XYZ file of C-alpha atoms in Angstrom:
187
model
C 19.071 -155.276 47.374
C 17.178 -153.740 50.289
C 14.202 -155.674 51.551
C 10.988 -153.851 52.255
C 9.787 -154.172 55.843
C 6.740 -156.335 56.306
C 3.803 -154.196 57.458
C 2.128 -155.253 60.692
C -0.854 -157.525 60.323
C -4.213 -156.450 61.568
C -5.308 -158.532 64.462
C -5.366 -158.473 68.181
C -4.688 -154.947 69.315
C -5.301 -153.337 65.921
C -8.711 -151.950 66.950
C -7.346 -150.699 70.280
C -4.508 -148.954 68.456
C -6.951 -147.357 66.019
C -9.241 -146.264 68.827
C -6.249 -144.676 70.566
C -5.522 -142.708 67.375
C -9.142 -141.579 67.175
C -9.260 -140.415 70.784
C -5.855 -138.726 70.555
C -6.704 -136.767 67.410
C -10.162 -135.790 68.653
C -8.679 -134.523 71.905
C -6.076 -132.550 69.947
C -8.740 -131.099 67.659
C -10.928 -129.937 70.508
C -7.882 -128.475 72.264
C -7.056 -126.515 69.119
C -10.667 -125.385 68.710
C -10.859 -124.041 72.269
C -7.735 -121.996 71.602
C -8.973 -120.725 68.239
C -12.039 -119.288 69.948
C -9.898 -117.896 72.769
C -7.731 -116.132 70.199
C -10.770 -114.720 68.440
C -12.266 -113.555 71.731
C -8.956 -111.945 72.743
C -9.211 -109.697 69.688
C -12.965 -109.288 69.220
C -14.317 -109.969 72.703
C -14.093 -106.404 73.955
C -14.166 -104.618 70.600
C -16.779 -101.854 70.346
C -19.945 -103.028 68.641
C -18.976 -106.690 68.816
C -20.978 -107.791 71.877
C -23.189 -110.150 69.869
C -20.170 -111.727 68.176
C -18.363 -111.995 71.513
C -21.340 -113.890 72.899
C -21.359 -116.246 69.918
C -17.641 -116.923 70.281
C -17.999 -117.559 74.016
C -20.838 -120.014 73.401
C -18.895 -121.911 70.726
C -15.813 -121.986 72.945
C -17.954 -123.441 75.755
C -19.126 -126.250 73.440
C -15.539 -127.018 72.449
C -14.436 -126.945 76.110
C -17.162 -129.474 76.928
C -15.958 -131.723 74.096
C -12.352 -131.330 75.274
C -13.284 -132.252 78.849
C -15.001 -135.400 77.594
C -11.957 -136.408 75.554
C -9.738 -135.709 78.588
C -11.817 -138.251 80.520
C -11.790 -140.748 77.651
C -8.002 -140.553 77.334
C -7.706 -141.318 81.035
C -10.326 -144.087 81.028
C -8.857 -145.785 77.954
C -5.239 -145.147 78.987
C -4.415 -143.284 75.793
C -1.671 -140.691 75.763
C -2.529 -137.258 74.379
C -0.670 -135.896 71.392
C 2.881 -134.834 72.068
C 2.104 -131.696 70.074
C -0.503 -130.298 72.487
C 1.606 -127.184 73.232
C 1.990 -126.552 69.495
C -1.763 -126.922 68.878
C -2.555 -124.533 71.751
C -0.271 -121.885 70.295
C -1.275 -122.524 66.679
C -4.978 -122.444 67.564
C -4.685 -119.176 69.462
C -2.578 -117.627 66.683
C -5.068 -118.740 64.016
C -7.988 -117.383 66.005
C -6.344 -114.078 66.826
C -4.918 -113.701 63.323
C -8.222 -114.202 61.574
C -9.984 -111.954 64.097
C -7.458 -109.199 63.354
C -8.569 -109.498 59.725
C -12.145 -108.783 60.856
C -15.297 -110.522 61.978
C -15.992 -112.067 58.572
C -12.500 -113.582 58.449
C -13.009 -114.987 61.955
C -16.235 -116.558 60.708
C -14.413 -117.897 57.632
C -11.934 -119.553 59.993
C -14.778 -121.116 61.951
C -16.461 -122.352 58.781
C -13.247 -123.909 57.440
C -12.283 -125.610 60.710
C -15.764 -126.873 61.509
C -16.237 -128.215 57.969
C -13.108 -130.340 58.273
C -14.008 -131.486 61.793
C -17.557 -132.383 60.794
C -16.234 -134.508 57.914
C -13.667 -136.070 60.235
C -16.278 -136.962 62.861
C -18.535 -138.336 60.122
C -15.793 -140.732 59.026
C -15.132 -141.824 62.589
C -18.828 -142.402 63.246
C -19.038 -144.670 60.192
C -15.852 -146.501 61.215
C -16.954 -147.108 64.812
C -20.627 -147.895 64.105
C -21.573 -151.138 65.821
C -18.319 -151.406 67.809
C -18.409 -148.359 70.090
C -22.073 -147.312 70.400
C -21.570 -144.924 73.333
C -18.672 -143.167 71.655
C -20.603 -142.999 68.374
C -23.503 -141.323 70.191
C -21.143 -138.721 71.682
C -19.383 -138.106 68.374
C -22.764 -137.694 66.698
C -23.753 -135.035 69.225
C -20.396 -133.269 68.916
C -20.679 -133.386 65.120
C -24.110 -131.730 65.279
C -22.663 -128.919 67.407
C -19.771 -128.459 64.960
C -22.300 -128.239 62.113
C -24.239 -125.595 64.063
C -21.017 -123.576 64.481
C -20.297 -123.882 60.760
C -23.829 -122.864 59.800
C -23.737 -119.859 62.120
C -20.427 -118.760 60.598
C -21.928 -118.958 57.112
C -25.007 -116.993 58.210
C -22.724 -114.338 59.701
C -20.908 -113.762 56.402
C -17.935 -116.139 56.407
C -17.984 -116.362 52.626
C -17.819 -112.573 52.330
C -14.417 -112.421 54.044
C -11.608 -110.830 52.045
C -9.683 -113.595 50.280
C -12.230 -116.155 51.461
C -11.330 -118.911 48.976
C -7.607 -118.779 49.748
C -8.088 -118.287 53.490
C -10.511 -121.196 53.701
C -8.306 -123.495 51.599
C -5.220 -122.774 53.713
C -7.074 -123.343 56.989
C -8.688 -126.577 55.769
C -5.339 -127.891 54.551
C -3.741 -127.040 57.887
C -6.537 -128.786 59.775
C -6.215 -131.929 57.674
C -2.449 -131.977 58.222
C -2.898 -131.504 61.979
C -5.325 -134.433 62.021
C -2.854 -136.781 60.330
C 0.021 -135.671 62.549
C -1.965 -135.861 65.794
C -3.161 -139.401 65.138
C 0.428 -140.629 65.308
C 2.338 -138.213 67.539
C-alpha cells in the first residue's frame, strides 16, 4: 500500500511563498500583455486607416510596460525569481496579438477584452487576499486593475463583441490566460 505524502503545513514562510507566486505570475502576465500589444501593433500599427487604433494600442502597451517595470523592481526587491517560461510567454503573447490583429480590428479588441477580463478578476482576487497584509502592493494592484478595466471597456466600446466568432475566440483566450496564470505561479 502506497502512503500519500503529507502536504506541507502552513506556517512560517507560507505567506512569503504565496507572495512570491503572486509577484511571479503578475510579472509574467504583464510581460505577456506587453507582447500581445506589440503583436497587434506589428500588424495594425501602420495599416491604412488605423491611426486611431494604433494610438490606442500604443497607449495600452505603455500602461502594461509600466506595470511590467514595477513588477521587475518588485521581483528584485523581494528576491523572487521570474517565471522560467518568460520566453514562451513573450512568443505566445506576440503570436496571440498578431494573430488576432490579422483577423481584424474587432478580433484584436476581442482579444483585449478577454485578456483584460481575466486579469481584472485575477487582480481582484489578489487584492482581497493581500488586504491588510501588503497595503502598498494592494494600492498598486488596485491602480493596475483600474487600468486593465479601462482597456477592457475601451475594447468593448470599439466592437470587441462584434468580432467574427467572438464567443469561441473569447472563450479560448480566457482559458489560455487562466492556464498561463496557474502555470506561471509555480514555474
